[in-house]
Amino acid sequence: MPMYGKARPVEGGLKAKSGGRGSIGEQWWSRRFIDVLESFADRSRLTRGRTYARKGQVMQLRIDAYEVTALVQGSDPEPYEVSIGIDPIQDTVWESIEQALASQAVFRARLLAGEMPPEIEDVFAIFGVSLFPRASTDMHLMCSCPDWGDPCKHTAAVLYLLAEAFDDDPFLILAWHGRTKDDLLAGLRRLEPAEVDPLTIDETPLAERMEDFWAPAVVRDRPPAPPVPPGLLLRLLDPPKVKVRRKNLADVLKPAYEALPSLDQPE
């Protein structure tokens, strides 16, 4: 592995909030992003990337649709340019995702309240889209430094700070996927159940409608709502501060909840 000089100090760089040792990322969505990153990346480069993130070597960080760009100061006089891209989601797929989210009151309510429900991953998966990268091949990592690591320490530093940005605002994850918070919430409000046609009353005199008075009502077909994951309740509620043999109660109950749907199926 090539050796490089010591990184040049940066005035006013972006520093990770977790200034000391320990994990970066507090919310479930940022930890999910970090867990995926640490599952495939080189450990030594990740360690140096965390150090860069905590020292403030990242000078700029910008999140746009399908691309994150940053400047990271290394040992060279000029900062390195970092770009982290993801594949775009087609507009038709986004429309289907928004309709699915709007069709479930729990999703709509939590998103409109500014929260990111864990079940949103399942909704994206229904339409063949992964909310978080599953492997290095799901991201297009580029850095102007001479290190061919995937990711290099400069890109790793940006990824860690990106996770902290997601911590502060989970809607940045969706903005990275091409939908800003305002766009998504406007779409959800537009698709609220208020669109359901109200019951109309025919003012035709009863005497003229006796022949079809007892005819069955016509019910319009509506698209089915996406399936609700078995562990929905466990993930919606705050986990109780109870542990069973050093395991969280929600983790202990999860297999039982996942087995419930199969109990309804005939053998």
PDB file of C-alpha atoms in Angstrom:
ATOM      1  CA  MET A   1       0.000   0.000   0.000  1.00  0.00           C
ATOM      2  CA  PRO A   2       1.519   3.364  -0.967  1.00  0.00           C
ATOM      3  CA  MET A   3       2.485   5.784   1.786  1.00  0.00           C
ATOM      4  CA  TYR A   4       1.495   9.429   1.697  1.00  0.00           C
ATOM      5  CA  GLY A   5       2.458  12.490   3.703  1.00  0.00           C
ATOM      6  CA  LYS A   6       0.601  13.908   6.649  1.00  0.00           C
ATOM      7  CA  ALA A   7      -2.661  15.671   5.879  1.00  0.00           C
ATOM      8  CA  ARG A   8      -2.516  19.449   5.913  1.00  0.00           C
ATOM      9  CA  PRO A   9      -4.602  21.086   8.666  1.00  0.00           C
ATOM     10  CA  VAL A  10      -7.854  22.795   7.653  1.00  0.00           C
ATOM     11  CA  GLU A  11      -9.350  25.953   9.106  1.00  0.00           C
ATOM     12  CA  GLY A  12     -13.107  25.671   9.591  1.00  0.00           C
ATOM     13  CA  GLY A  13     -13.444  22.173   8.129  1.00  0.00           C
ATOM     14  CA  LEU A  14     -16.543  20.026   8.620  1.00  0.00           C
ATOM     15  CA  LYS A  15     -16.015  17.892  11.709  1.00  0.00           C
ATOM     16  CA  ALA A  16     -17.925  14.807  12.776  1.00  0.00           C
ATOM     17  CA  LYS A  17     -20.022  15.381  15.886  1.00  0.00           C
ATOM     18  CA  SER A  18     -18.568  12.253  17.498  1.00  0.00           C
ATOM     19  CA  GLY A  19     -15.222  13.897  18.061  1.00  0.00           C
ATOM     20  CA  GLY A  20     -13.678  11.043  20.025  1.00  0.00           C
ATOM     21  CA  ARG A  21     -13.722   7.333  19.562  1.00  0.00           C
ATOM     22  CA  GLY A  22     -16.879   5.358  18.981  1.00  0.00           C
ATOM     23  CA  SER A  23     -19.416   4.947  16.239  1.00  0.00           C
ATOM     24  CA  ILE A  24     -20.623   7.648  13.892  1.00  0.00           C
ATOM     25  CA  GLY A  25     -24.362   7.915  13.374  1.00  0.00           C
ATOM     26  CA  GLU A  26     -27.143   7.783  15.951  1.00  0.00           C
ATOM     27  CA  GLN A  27     -30.441   7.229  14.126  1.00  0.00           C
ATOM     28  CA  TRP A  28     -31.451   3.920  12.556  1.00  0.00           C
ATOM     29  CA  TRP A  29     -31.122   5.252   9.013  1.00  0.00           C
ATOM     30  CA  SER A  30     -27.593   6.629   9.461  1.00  0.00           C
ATOM     31  CA  ARG A  31     -26.476   3.454  11.244  1.00  0.00           C
ATOM     32  CA  ARG A  32     -27.964   1.420   8.412  1.00  0.00           C
ATOM     33  CA  PHE A  33     -25.897   3.423   5.939  1.00  0.00           C
ATOM     34  CA  ILE A  34     -22.714   3.005   8.023  1.00  0.00           C
ATOM     35  CA  ASP A  35     -23.295  -0.736   8.522  1.00  0.00           C
ATOM     36  CA  VAL A  36     -23.510  -1.237   4.759  1.00  0.00           C
ATOM     37  CA  LEU A  37     -20.361   0.829   4.216  1.00  0.00           C
ATOM     38  CA  GLU A  38     -18.393  -1.084   6.829  1.00  0.00           C
ATOM     39  CA  SER A  39     -19.528  -4.418   5.407  1.00  0.00           C
ATOM     40  CA  PHE A  40     -17.516  -4.080   2.207  1.00  0.00           C
ATOM     41  CA  ALA A  41     -14.896  -1.332   2.657  1.00  0.00           C
ATOM     42  CA  ASP A  42     -11.259  -1.754   3.666  1.00  0.00           C
ATOM     43  CA  ARG A  43     -10.955  -1.444   7.456  1.00  0.00           C
ATOM     44  CA  SER A  44      -7.721   0.522   7.488  1.00  0.00           C
ATOM     45  CA  ARG A  45      -9.021   3.079   5.002  1.00  0.00           C
ATOM     46  CA  LEU A  46     -12.232   3.402   6.993  1.00  0.00           C
ATOM     47  CA  THR A  47     -10.229   4.064  10.143  1.00  0.00           C
ATOM     48  CA  ARG A  48      -8.249   6.829   8.423  1.00  0.00           C
ATOM     49  CA  GLY A  49     -11.484   8.134   6.903  1.00  0.00           C
ATOM     50  CA  ARG A  50     -13.056   8.440  10.366  1.00  0.00           C
ATOM     51  CA  THR A  51      -9.942  10.288  11.549  1.00  0.00           C
ATOM     52  CA  TYR A  52     -10.212  12.690   8.613  1.00  0.00           C
ATOM     53  CA  ALA A  53     -13.915  13.226   9.358  1.00  0.00           C
ATOM     54  CA  ARG A  54     -13.222  13.973  13.021  1.00  0.00           C
ATOM     55  CA  LYS A  55     -10.276  16.272  12.313  1.00  0.00           C
ATOM     56  CA  GLY A  56     -12.277  18.403   9.890  1.00  0.00           C
ATOM     57  CA  GLN A  57     -10.384  17.525   6.704  1.00  0.00           C
ATOM     58  CA  VAL A  58     -13.606  17.705   4.655  1.00  0.00           C
ATOM     59  CA  MET A  59     -13.891  21.283   3.445  1.00  0.00           C
ATOM     60  CA  GLN A  60     -17.152  21.148   1.511  1.00  0.00           C
ATOM     61  CA  LEU A  61     -20.028  18.693   1.268  1.00  0.00           C
ATOM     62  CA  ARG A  62     -22.957  19.017  -1.107  1.00  0.00           C
ATOM     63  CA  ILE A  63     -25.889  16.636  -1.617  1.00  0.00           C
ATOM     64  CA  ASP A  64     -27.657  16.797  -4.967  1.00  0.00           C
ATOM     65  CA  ALA A  65     -29.960  14.420  -6.782  1.00  0.00           C
ATOM     66  CA  TYR A  66     -28.021  11.191  -7.367  1.00  0.00           C
ATOM     67  CA  GLU A  67     -24.636  12.739  -6.536  1.00  0.00           C
ATOM     68  CA  VAL A  68     -22.729  13.876  -3.463  1.00  0.00           C
ATOM     69  CA  THR A  69     -19.690  16.080  -4.058  1.00  0.00           C
ATOM     70  CA  ALA A  70     -17.039  17.202  -1.595  1.00  0.00           C
ATOM     71  CA  LEU A  71     -13.568  18.681  -1.200  1.00  0.00           C
ATOM     72  CA  VAL A  72     -11.170  16.897   1.158  1.00  0.00           C
ATOM     73  CA  GLN A  73      -7.796  18.256   2.205  1.00  0.00           C
ATOM     74  CA  GLY A  74      -5.065  15.648   2.155  1.00  0.00           C
ATOM     75  CA  SER A  75      -1.290  15.968   2.049  1.00  0.00           C
ATOM     76  CA  ASP A  76      -1.223  17.813  -1.293  1.00  0.00           C
ATOM     77  CA  PRO A  77      -1.614  21.597  -1.402  1.00  0.00           C
ATOM     78  CA  GLU A  78      -4.817  21.310  -3.418  1.00  0.00           C
ATOM     79  CA  PRO A  79      -7.803  19.505  -1.852  1.00  0.00           C
ATOM     80  CA  TYR A  80      -9.020  16.307  -3.481  1.00  0.00           C
ATOM     81  CA  GLU A  81     -12.332  16.250  -5.298  1.00  0.00           C
ATOM     82  CA  VAL A  82     -14.704  13.486  -4.204  1.00  0.00           C
ATOM     83  CA  SER A  83     -17.884  12.381  -5.971  1.00  0.00           C
ATOM     84  CA  ILE A  84     -20.307   9.701  -4.780  1.00  0.00           C
ATOM     85  CA  GLY A  85     -22.994   8.873  -7.309  1.00  0.00           C
ATOM     86  CA  ILE A  86     -25.957   6.493  -7.352  1.00  0.00           C
ATOM     87  CA  ASP A  87     -28.168   5.321 -10.200  1.00  0.00           C
ATOM     88  CA  PRO A  88     -31.276   7.457 -10.795  1.00  0.00           C
ATOM     89  CA  ILE A  89     -34.794   6.254 -10.079  1.00  0.00           C
ATOM     90  CA  GLN A  90     -37.197   6.579 -12.995  1.00  0.00           C
ATOM     91  CA  ASP A  91     -40.000   9.101 -12.547  1.00  0.00           C
ATOM     92  CA  THR A  92     -42.640   6.397 -13.062  1.00  0.00           C
ATOM     93  CA  VAL A  93     -41.099   4.346 -10.257  1.00  0.00           C
ATOM     94  CA  TRP A  94     -41.014   7.389  -7.981  1.00  0.00           C
ATOM     95  CA  GLU A  95     -44.694   8.008  -8.703  1.00  0.00           C
ATOM     96  CA  SER A  96     -45.503   4.415  -7.714  1.00  0.00           C
ATOM     97  CA  ILE A  97     -43.473   4.770  -4.514  1.00  0.00           C
ATOM     98  CA  GLU A  98     -45.296   7.982  -3.592  1.00  0.00           C
ATOM     99  CA  GLN A  99     -48.675   6.355  -4.236  1.00  0.00           C
ATOM    100  CA  ALA A 100     -47.717   3.396  -2.054  1.00  0.00           C
ATOM    101  CA  LEU A 101     -46.558   5.673   0.767  1.00  0.00           C
ATOM    102  CA  ALA A 102     -49.695   7.797   0.521  1.00  0.00           C
ATOM    103  CA  SER A 103     -51.949   4.725   0.601  1.00  0.00           C
ATOM    104  CA  GLN A 104     -50.754   3.772   4.100  1.00  0.00           C
ATOM    105  CA  ALA A 105     -51.819   6.193   6.818  1.00  0.00           C
ATOM    106  CA  VAL A 106     -48.881   5.265   9.045  1.00  0.00           C
ATOM    107  CA  PHE A 107     -46.324   6.138   6.362  1.00  0.00           C
ATOM    108  CA  ARG A 108     -48.065   9.320   5.351  1.00  0.00           C
ATOM    109  CA  ALA A 109     -48.498  10.555   8.915  1.00  0.00           C
ATOM    110  CA  ARG A 110     -44.914   9.931   9.980  1.00  0.00           C
ATOM    111  CA  LEU A 111     -43.406  11.419   6.821  1.00  0.00           C
ATOM    112  CA  LEU A 112     -45.624  14.496   7.049  1.00  0.00           C
ATOM    113  CA  ALA A 113     -44.469  14.811  10.664  1.00  0.00           C
ATOM    114  CA  GLY A 114     -40.858  14.870   9.455  1.00  0.00           C
ATOM    115  CA  GLU A 115     -40.005  11.333  10.580  1.00  0.00           C
ATOM    116  CA  MET A 116     -38.474   8.470   8.612  1.00  0.00           C
ATOM    117  CA  PRO A 117     -40.361   5.211   9.329  1.00  0.00           C
ATOM    118  CA  PRO A 118     -38.174   2.078   9.112  1.00  0.00           C
ATOM    119  CA  GLU A 119     -40.804   0.385   6.933  1.00  0.00           C
ATOM    120  CA  ILE A 120     -40.009   2.804   4.096  1.00  0.00           C
ATOM    121  CA  GLU A 121     -37.245   0.395   3.072  1.00  0.00           C
ATOM    122  CA  ASP A 122     -39.871  -2.275   2.418  1.00  0.00           C
ATOM    123  CA  VAL A 123     -41.902   0.089   0.239  1.00  0.00           C
ATOM    124  CA  PHE A 124     -38.880   0.880  -1.909  1.00  0.00           C
ATOM    125  CA  ALA A 125     -38.059  -2.846  -2.151  1.00  0.00           C
ATOM    126  CA  ILE A 126     -41.542  -3.603  -3.508  1.00  0.00           C
ATOM    127  CA  PHE A 127     -40.618  -1.579  -6.593  1.00  0.00           C
ATOM    128  CA  GLY A 128     -37.135  -3.041  -6.926  1.00  0.00           C
ATOM    129  CA  VAL A 129     -35.334  -0.050  -5.441  1.00  0.00           C
ATOM    130  CA  SER A 130     -32.885  -0.116  -2.546  1.00  0.00           C
ATOM    131  CA  LEU A 131     -33.073   2.911  -0.274  1.00  0.00           C
ATOM    132  CA  PHE A 132     -29.518   2.293   0.941  1.00  0.00           C
ATOM    133  CA  PRO A 133     -26.565   1.025  -1.102  1.00  0.00           C
ATOM    134  CA  ARG A 134     -26.169  -2.737  -0.653  1.00  0.00           C
ATOM    135  CA  ALA A 135     -22.606  -3.000  -1.967  1.00  0.00           C
ATOM    136  CA  SER A 136     -19.805  -0.860  -3.330  1.00  0.00           C
ATOM    137  CA  THR A 137     -21.146  -1.475  -6.845  1.00  0.00           C
ATOM    138  CA  ASP A 138     -24.320   0.444  -5.907  1.00  0.00           C
ATOM    139  CA  MET A 139     -22.254   3.640  -5.602  1.00  0.00           C
ATOM    140  CA  HIS A 140     -19.965   5.308  -8.112  1.00  0.00           C
ATOM    141  CA  LEU A 141     -17.041   6.396  -5.930  1.00  0.00           C
ATOM    142  CA  MET A 142     -14.517   8.814  -7.427  1.00  0.00           C
ATOM    143  CA  CYS A 143     -11.659  10.758  -5.876  1.00  0.00           C
ATOM    144  CA  SER A 144      -8.878  12.757  -7.530  1.00  0.00           C
ATOM    145  CA  CYS A 145      -6.256  11.304  -5.163  1.00  0.00           C
ATOM    146  CA  PRO A 146      -3.755   8.663  -6.401  1.00  0.00           C
ATOM    147  CA  ASP A 147      -5.139   5.946  -4.097  1.00  0.00           C
ATOM    148  CA  TRP A 148      -7.221   3.396  -6.001  1.00  0.00           C
ATOM    149  CA  GLY A 149      -8.930   2.163  -2.821  1.00  0.00           C
ATOM    150  CA  ASP A 150     -12.684   1.662  -3.002  1.00  0.00           C
ATOM    151  CA  PRO A 151     -13.282   3.775  -1.025  1.00  0.00           C
ATOM    152  CA  CYS A 152     -10.089   5.697  -0.338  1.00  0.00           C
ATOM    153  CA  LYS A 153      -9.732   7.476   3.006  1.00  0.00           C
ATOM    154  CA  HIS A 154     -10.932  10.773   1.508  1.00  0.00           C
ATOM    155  CA  THR A 155     -14.117   9.207   0.162  1.00  0.00           C
ATOM    156  CA  ALA A 156     -14.570   7.312   3.440  1.00  0.00           C
ATOM    157  CA  ALA A 157     -14.398  10.607   5.352  1.00  0.00           C
ATOM    158  CA  VAL A 158     -17.131  12.032   3.127  1.00  0.00           C
ATOM    159  CA  LEU A 159     -19.290   8.920   3.579  1.00  0.00           C
ATOM    160  CA  TYR A 160     -19.049   9.208   7.370  1.00  0.00           C
ATOM    161  CA  LEU A 161     -20.012  12.877   7.291  1.00  0.00           C
ATOM    162  CA  LEU A 162     -22.805  12.012   4.878  1.00  0.00           C
ATOM    163  CA  ALA A 163     -24.159   9.577   7.475  1.00  0.00           C
ATOM    164  CA  GLU A 164     -24.115  12.360  10.070  1.00  0.00           C
ATOM    165  CA  ALA A 165     -25.940  14.648   7.653  1.00  0.00           C
ATOM    166  CA  PHE A 166     -28.586  11.920   7.336  1.00  0.00           C
ATOM    167  CA  ASP A 167     -28.700  11.863  11.150  1.00  0.00           C
ATOM    168  CA  ASP A 168     -29.703  15.509  11.221  1.00  0.00           C
ATOM    169  CA  ASP A 169     -32.116  15.326   8.291  1.00  0.00           C
ATOM    170  CA  PRO A 170     -33.294  11.897   7.065  1.00  0.00           C
ATOM    171  CA  PHE A 171     -34.965  13.509   4.069  1.00  0.00           C
ATOM    172  CA  LEU A 172     -31.498  14.083   2.618  1.00  0.00           C
ATOM    173  CA  ILE A 173     -31.490  10.357   1.847  1.00  0.00           C
ATOM    174  CA  LEU A 174     -34.520  10.867  -0.372  1.00  0.00           C
ATOM    175  CA  ALA A 175     -33.025  14.050  -1.832  1.00  0.00           C
ATOM    176  CA  TRP A 176     -29.983  11.978  -2.830  1.00  0.00           C
ATOM    177  CA  HIS A 177     -32.453   9.683  -4.608  1.00  0.00           C
ATOM    178  CA  GLY A 178     -33.969  12.580  -6.516  1.00  0.00           C
ATOM    179  CA  ARG A 179     -36.877  13.737  -4.307  1.00  0.00           C
ATOM    180  CA  THR A 180     -36.499  16.713  -2.010  1.00  0.00           C
ATOM    181  CA  LYS A 181     -38.485  16.868   1.205  1.00  0.00           C
ATOM    182  CA  ASP A 182     -40.795  19.544  -0.185  1.00  0.00           C
ATOM    183  CA  ASP A 183     -41.413  17.572  -3.389  1.00  0.00           C
ATOM    184  CA  LEU A 184     -42.170  14.352  -1.518  1.00  0.00           C
ATOM    185  CA  LEU A 185     -44.485  15.928   1.054  1.00  0.00           C
ATOM    186  CA  ALA A 186     -46.309  17.857  -1.663  1.00  0.00           C
ATOM    187  CA  GLY A 187     -46.840  14.573  -3.502  1.00  0.00           C
ATOM    188  CA  LEU A 188     -48.142  12.859  -0.376  1.00  0.00           C
ATOM    189  CA  ARG A 189     -50.581  15.686   0.332  1.00  0.00           C
ATOM    190  CA  ARG A 190     -51.763  15.572  -3.256  1.00  0.00           C
ATOM    191  CA  LEU A 191     -52.402  11.833  -2.944  1.00  0.00           C
ATOM    192  CA  GLU A 192     -54.162  11.953   0.429  1.00  0.00           C
ATOM    193  CA  PRO A 193     -57.337   9.874   0.768  1.00  0.00           C
ATOM    194  CA  ALA A 194     -59.325  13.078   0.247  1.00  0.00           C
ATOM    195  CA  GLU A 195     -59.098  12.041  -3.402  1.00  0.00           C
ATOM    196  CA  VAL A 196     -61.612   9.271  -2.678  1.00  0.00           C
ATOM    197  CA  ASP A 197     -64.862  10.159  -4.391  1.00  0.00           C
ATOM    198  CA  PRO A 198     -67.504  11.222  -1.855  1.00  0.00           C
ATOM    199  CA  LEU A 199     -70.838   9.414  -1.805  1.00  0.00           C
ATOM    200  CA  THR A 200     -73.088  11.139  -4.282  1.00  0.00           C
ATOM    201  CA  ILE A 201     -76.841  11.239  -3.754  1.00  0.00           C
ATOM    202  CA  ASP A 202     -79.045  10.822  -6.796  1.00  0.00           C
ATOM    203  CA  GLU A 203     -81.914  13.284  -6.590  1.00  0.00           C
ATOM    204  CA  THR A 204     -84.103  11.275  -8.967  1.00  0.00           C
ATOM    205  CA  PRO A 205     -87.530  10.706  -7.379  1.00  0.00           C
ATOM    206  CA  LEU A 206     -87.858   7.298  -5.724  1.00  0.00           C
ATOM    207  CA  ALA A 207     -90.904   6.385  -7.808  1.00  0.00           C
ATOM    208  CA  GLU A 208     -88.775   6.556 -10.959  1.00  0.00           C
ATOM    209  CA  ARG A 209     -86.040   4.318  -9.523  1.00  0.00           C
ATOM    210  CA  MET A 210     -88.059   1.385  -8.170  1.00  0.00           C
ATOM    211  CA  GLU A 211     -86.778  -1.000 -10.873  1.00  0.00           C
ATOM    212  CA  ASP A 212     -83.126  -0.630  -9.836  1.00  0.00           C
ATOM    213  CA  PHE A 213     -83.659   0.368  -6.193  1.00  0.00           C
ATOM    214  CA  TRP A 214     -82.482  -3.016  -4.916  1.00  0.00           C
ATOM    215  CA  ALA A 215     -79.625  -3.366  -7.431  1.00  0.00           C
ATOM    216  CA  PRO A 216     -76.189  -3.864  -5.833  1.00  0.00           C
ATOM    217  CA  ALA A 217     -73.965  -0.827  -5.604  1.00  0.00           C
ATOM    218  CA  VAL A 218     -71.030  -0.550  -7.966  1.00  0.00           C
ATOM    219  CA  VAL A 219     -67.722  -0.511  -6.171  1.00  0.00           C
ATOM    220  CA  ARG A 220     -64.728   0.830  -8.031  1.00  0.00           C
ATOM    221  CA  ASP A 221     -61.587  -1.242  -8.153  1.00  0.00           C
ATOM    222  CA  ARG A 222     -58.739   0.380  -6.299  1.00  0.00           C
ATOM    223  CA  PRO A 223     -55.063  -0.580  -6.408  1.00  0.00           C
ATOM    224  CA  PRO A 224     -54.107  -2.775  -3.472  1.00  0.00           C
ATOM    225  CA  ALA A 225     -52.035  -1.240  -0.745  1.00  0.00           C
ATOM    226  CA  PRO A 226     -48.506  -2.572  -0.308  1.00  0.00           C
ATOM    227  CA  PRO A 227     -48.195  -5.420   2.183  1.00  0.00           C
ATOM    228  CA  VAL A 228     -47.440  -4.445   5.754  1.00  0.00           C
ATOM    229  CA  PRO A 229     -44.293  -6.105   7.133  1.00  0.00           C
ATOM    230  CA  PRO A 230     -44.938  -8.593   9.974  1.00  0.00           C
ATOM    231  CA  GLY A 231     -42.809  -6.632  12.438  1.00  0.00           C
ATOM    232  CA  LEU A 232     -44.445  -3.278  11.681  1.00  0.00           C
ATOM    233  CA  LEU A 233     -45.706  -2.726  15.225  1.00  0.00           C
ATOM    234  CA  LEU A 234     -42.321  -3.467  16.769  1.00  0.00           C
ATOM    235  CA  ARG A 235     -40.611  -0.985  14.499  1.00  0.00           C
ATOM    236  CA  LEU A 236     -43.204   1.761  14.914  1.00  0.00           C
ATOM    237  CA  LEU A 237     -43.160   1.812  18.711  1.00  0.00           C
ATOM    238  CA  ASP A 238     -40.222   3.000  20.764  1.00  0.00           C
ATOM    239  CA  PRO A 239     -38.328  -0.064  22.036  1.00  0.00           C
ATOM    240  CA  PRO A 240     -38.983  -0.779  25.729  1.00  0.00           C
ATOM    241  CA  LYS A 241     -36.018  -0.538  28.043  1.00  0.00           C
ATOM    242  CA  VAL A 242     -36.249  -4.240  28.823  1.00  0.00           C
ATOM    243  CA  LYS A 243     -33.696  -6.884  27.955  1.00  0.00           C
ATOM    244  CA  VAL A 244     -33.970 -10.661  27.891  1.00  0.00           C
ATOM    245  CA  ARG A 245     -30.621 -12.386  28.298  1.00  0.00           C
ATOM    246  CA  ARG A 246     -28.888  -9.156  27.231  1.00  0.00           C
ATOM    247  CA  LYS A 247     -31.032  -8.834  24.115  1.00  0.00           C
ATOM    248  CA  ASN A 248     -33.511  -6.048  23.428  1.00  0.00           C
ATOM    249  CA  LEU A 249     -37.103  -7.147  23.920  1.00  0.00           C
ATOM    250  CA  ALA A 250     -37.986  -6.108  20.354  1.00  0.00           C
ATOM    251  CA  ASP A 251     -35.242  -8.391  18.983  1.00  0.00           C
ATOM    252  CA  VAL A 252     -36.550 -11.284  21.089  1.00  0.00           C
ATOM    253  CA  LEU A 253     -40.132 -10.787  19.888  1.00  0.00           C
ATOM    254  CA  LYS A 254     -39.235 -10.239  16.223  1.00  0.00           C
ATOM    255  CA  PRO A 255     -39.164 -13.976  15.221  1.00  0.00           C
ATOM    256  CA  ALA A 256     -42.607 -14.473  16.764  1.00  0.00           C
ATOM    257  CA  TYR A 257     -44.067 -11.543  14.814  1.00  0.00           C
ATOM    258  CA  GLU A 258     -42.487 -12.793  11.593  1.00  0.00           C
ATOM    259  CA  ALA A 259     -44.023 -16.235  12.157  1.00  0.00           C
ATOM    260  CA  LEU A 260     -47.546 -14.901  12.684  1.00  0.00           C
ATOM    261  CA  PRO A 261     -48.516 -14.610   8.966  1.00  0.00           C
ATOM    262  CA  SER A 262     -47.624 -18.254   8.339  1.00  0.00           C
ATOM    263  CA  LEU A 263     -49.988 -19.359  11.137  1.00  0.00           C
ATOM    264  CA  ASP A 264     -52.929 -18.083   9.090  1.00  0.00           C
ATOM    265  CA  GLN A 265     -52.017 -20.215   6.083  1.00  0.00           C
ATOM    266  CA  PRO A 266     -53.676 -23.665   5.766  1.00  0.00           C
ATOM    267  CA  GLU A 267     -51.284 -26.615   5.697  1.00  0.00           C
TER     268      GLU A 267
END
